[in-house]
Amino acid sequence: RAPTPLAPDRRRPALAMAARSAAVPQATASAAAPTAAAPGAAPAAAQSGAPQLRQVVVVLDASSYMEPYWASLYESCVYPALSFLDLPRSKPDAPFRTEYAMVFFFDHAPYGDRLLRTNNFTPKLPVLDAWSRNVMFEGGGYAQNAVTEGISAALALYDWREDKKIERHMLIATNSR
């Protein structure tokens, strides 16, 4: 039986990118002449209100129904996005650092044994790349997956302290509703 036009086609994975930046607007420039920074002081961009930290969380549907699509989706969409977000790392004077985390969500019981698995933040993109290439897909994938729980777990990972200027990004890869 063919799906109705309004029903999503579960056979095609979707990638949604949601970004929320908590960066404070740039302060207005003063008329005073710039002064040299003291040795060991933070770069001027870090002092002006630019983000000091970029946190990226990949939220992945790790049910067995996503397994046939994950390798191509990762290579064509997710990894290029992560590489783009890691771009400032190639500049030695970058005023901020990037951290990566990964949240896996599965099926609700009785189709799956667990709802979530979380890998906390790491500053190394190759570590996240290894996590992404070695996913253990589980569960049936036919029931409602724990999408909301996965997003909630990702939001709980972020550093929400107001004294830090943080840029937050979330990449969601799923073929669930």
CSV table of C-alpha atoms in Angstrom, one decimal:
chain,number,residue,atom,x,y,z
A,1,ARG,CA,0.0,0.0,0.0
A,2,ALA,CA,1.5,3.4,-1.1
A,3,PRO,CA,1.9,6.0,1.6
A,4,THR,CA,-0.4,9.1,1.5
A,5,PRO,CA,1.2,12.3,0.2
A,6,LEU,CA,1.1,13.8,3.7
A,7,ALA,CA,2.8,10.8,5.4
A,8,PRO,CA,6.6,11.0,5.6
A,9,ASP,CA,8.5,8.4,3.7
A,10,ARG,CA,10.4,6.5,6.5
A,11,ARG,CA,12.8,4.9,4.0
A,12,ARG,CA,14.6,8.2,3.4
A,13,PRO,CA,16.7,9.6,6.2
A,14,ALA,CA,16.5,13.2,7.0
A,15,LEU,CA,19.2,15.5,8.3
A,16,ALA,CA,18.2,18.6,10.2
A,17,MET,CA,20.6,21.1,11.4
A,18,ALA,CA,19.6,23.3,14.3
A,19,ALA,CA,22.0,25.9,15.6
A,20,ARG,CA,21.6,28.1,18.5
A,21,SER,CA,24.2,30.7,19.2
A,22,ALA,CA,24.5,32.2,22.7
A,23,ALA,CA,27.1,34.7,21.6
A,24,VAL,CA,26.6,38.2,23.0
A,25,PRO,CA,26.3,41.0,20.4
A,26,GLN,CA,29.6,42.7,19.6
A,27,ALA,CA,30.4,45.6,21.9
A,28,THR,CA,30.7,49.0,20.2
A,29,ALA,CA,34.2,50.2,19.4
A,30,SER,CA,35.6,52.9,21.6
A,31,ALA,CA,37.3,56.0,20.2
A,32,ALA,CA,40.5,55.2,22.1
A,33,ALA,CA,43.5,53.9,20.3
A,34,PRO,CA,44.0,50.1,20.5
A,35,THR,CA,46.6,49.0,23.1
A,36,ALA,CA,48.9,46.1,22.9
A,37,ALA,CA,47.7,43.0,24.7
A,38,ALA,CA,49.7,41.9,27.7
A,39,PRO,CA,51.7,38.7,27.3
A,40,GLY,CA,49.5,35.7,28.1
A,41,ALA,CA,46.3,37.7,27.7
A,42,ALA,CA,43.3,36.4,25.7
A,43,PRO,CA,43.2,37.5,22.0
A,44,ALA,CA,41.2,40.7,21.3
A,45,ALA,CA,38.4,38.7,19.7
A,46,ALA,CA,37.9,36.7,22.9
A,47,GLN,CA,37.8,39.9,25.0
A,48,SER,CA,35.3,41.7,22.7
A,49,GLY,CA,32.3,39.3,23.0
A,50,ALA,CA,33.1,36.8,20.3
A,51,PRO,CA,32.3,33.1,21.3
A,52,GLN,CA,35.0,31.5,23.4
A,53,LEU,CA,33.7,28.0,22.9
A,54,ARG,CA,31.8,26.2,20.1
A,55,GLN,CA,29.9,23.0,21.2
A,56,VAL,CA,28.6,20.6,18.5
A,57,VAL,CA,26.4,17.7,19.3
A,58,VAL,CA,25.5,15.0,16.7
A,59,VAL,CA,22.1,13.3,17.6
A,60,LEU,CA,21.8,10.0,15.7
A,61,ASP,CA,18.9,7.6,15.3
A,62,ALA,CA,20.8,4.3,16.1
A,63,SER,CA,17.9,2.0,15.4
A,64,SER,CA,18.6,-0.8,12.9
A,65,TYR,CA,16.3,0.9,10.5
A,66,MET,CA,18.8,3.8,10.0
A,67,GLU,CA,21.8,1.5,9.5
A,68,PRO,CA,21.6,1.1,5.7
A,69,TYR,CA,21.6,4.9,5.3
A,70,TRP,CA,24.1,6.1,7.9
A,71,ALA,CA,27.4,5.6,6.1
A,72,SER,CA,26.3,7.6,3.0
A,73,LEU,CA,24.6,10.2,5.1
A,74,TYR,CA,27.6,10.7,7.3
A,75,GLU,CA,30.0,10.9,4.3
A,76,SER,CA,27.9,13.3,2.3
A,77,CYS,CA,26.2,15.5,4.9
A,78,VAL,CA,27.4,15.2,8.5
A,79,TYR,CA,31.1,15.0,8.1
A,80,PRO,CA,31.3,18.0,5.7
A,81,ALA,CA,29.3,20.0,8.2
A,82,LEU,CA,31.5,19.0,11.1
A,83,SER,CA,34.6,19.8,9.0
A,84,PHE,CA,33.2,23.3,8.3
A,85,LEU,CA,32.5,23.9,12.0
A,86,ASP,CA,36.1,22.7,12.8
A,87,LEU,CA,37.6,25.2,10.3
A,88,PRO,CA,38.9,27.8,12.8
A,89,ARG,CA,41.0,25.1,14.4
A,90,SER,CA,43.4,25.4,11.5
A,91,LYS,CA,44.1,29.0,12.5
A,92,PRO,CA,46.5,29.1,15.5
A,93,ASP,CA,45.2,32.4,16.7
A,94,ALA,CA,41.6,31.3,16.8
A,95,PRO,CA,39.9,32.9,19.9
A,96,PHE,CA,37.8,29.8,20.7
A,97,ARG,CA,37.9,26.0,20.7
A,98,THR,CA,35.4,23.5,19.4
A,99,GLU,CA,34.1,20.5,21.3
A,100,TYR,CA,32.1,17.5,19.9
A,101,ALA,CA,29.7,15.1,21.5
A,102,MET,CA,27.4,12.4,20.2
A,103,VAL,CA,24.0,11.2,21.4
A,104,PHE,CA,22.5,8.0,20.1
A,105,PHE,CA,18.8,7.3,20.5
A,106,PHE,CA,17.0,4.0,20.0
A,107,ASP,CA,13.5,2.5,20.1
A,108,HIS,CA,11.1,2.6,23.0
A,109,ALA,CA,10.4,-0.8,24.7
A,110,PRO,CA,9.6,-3.5,23.8
A,111,TYR,CA,11.4,-2.9,20.5
A,112,GLY,CA,14.7,-1.8,22.0
A,113,ASP,CA,16.7,-2.5,25.2
A,114,ARG,CA,17.7,1.1,25.9
A,115,LEU,CA,16.7,4.6,24.9
A,116,LEU,CA,19.9,6.6,24.8
A,117,ARG,CA,23.7,6.4,24.8
A,118,THR,CA,25.8,9.5,25.2
A,119,ASN,CA,29.4,10.2,24.4
A,120,ASN,CA,30.5,13.4,26.2
A,121,PHE,CA,32.4,16.3,24.7
A,122,THR,CA,35.8,15.8,23.2
A,123,PRO,CA,38.0,18.5,21.6
A,124,LYS,CA,39.1,16.1,18.9
A,125,LEU,CA,37.2,15.7,15.6
A,126,PRO,CA,38.9,12.4,14.9
A,127,VAL,CA,37.5,10.9,18.1
A,128,LEU,CA,33.9,11.9,17.0
A,129,ASP,CA,34.7,10.5,13.5
A,130,ALA,CA,35.6,7.2,15.1
A,131,TRP,CA,32.4,7.2,17.1
A,132,SER,CA,30.4,7.9,14.0
A,133,ARG,CA,32.1,5.2,11.9
A,134,ASN,CA,31.6,2.5,14.6
A,135,VAL,CA,28.0,2.9,15.5
A,136,MET,CA,26.3,-0.2,16.9
A,137,PHE,CA,22.7,-0.1,15.5
A,138,GLU,CA,20.1,-1.8,17.7
A,139,GLY,CA,16.4,-2.4,17.9
A,140,GLY,CA,13.7,-2.8,15.4
A,141,GLY,CA,13.4,0.7,14.0
A,142,TYR,CA,9.7,0.1,13.3
A,143,ALA,CA,8.2,1.7,16.3
A,144,GLN,CA,8.4,5.3,17.5
A,145,ASN,CA,12.0,6.1,18.3
A,146,ALA,CA,13.2,8.2,21.2
A,147,VAL,CA,13.8,11.3,19.1
A,148,THR,CA,12.6,13.8,21.8
A,149,GLU,CA,14.7,12.1,24.5
A,150,GLY,CA,17.7,12.3,22.2
A,151,ILE,CA,17.3,16.0,21.6
A,152,SER,CA,16.7,16.5,25.4
A,153,ALA,CA,19.9,14.6,26.2
A,154,ALA,CA,21.8,16.7,23.7
A,155,LEU,CA,20.5,20.0,25.2
A,156,ALA,CA,21.5,18.7,28.7
A,157,LEU,CA,25.1,18.3,27.5
A,158,TYR,CA,25.6,21.9,26.6
A,159,ASP,CA,27.3,24.3,29.0
A,160,TRP,CA,24.6,26.9,29.8
A,161,ARG,CA,26.6,29.1,32.2
A,162,GLU,CA,26.0,32.7,31.5
A,163,ASP,CA,29.6,33.7,32.2
A,164,LYS,CA,30.8,32.0,29.0
A,165,LYS,CA,30.2,33.0,25.4
A,166,ILE,CA,29.3,29.8,23.7
A,167,GLU,CA,28.2,29.0,20.2
A,168,ARG,CA,26.0,25.8,20.2
A,169,HIS,CA,25.2,23.6,17.2
A,170,MET,CA,23.1,20.4,17.0
A,171,LEU,CA,23.1,18.0,14.0
A,172,ILE,CA,20.2,15.6,14.0
A,173,ALA,CA,20.2,12.5,11.7
A,174,THR,CA,17.1,10.3,11.7
A,175,ASN,CA,14.6,8.6,9.5
A,176,SER,CA,12.1,8.6,12.3
A,177,ARG,CA,9.1,10.8,13.0
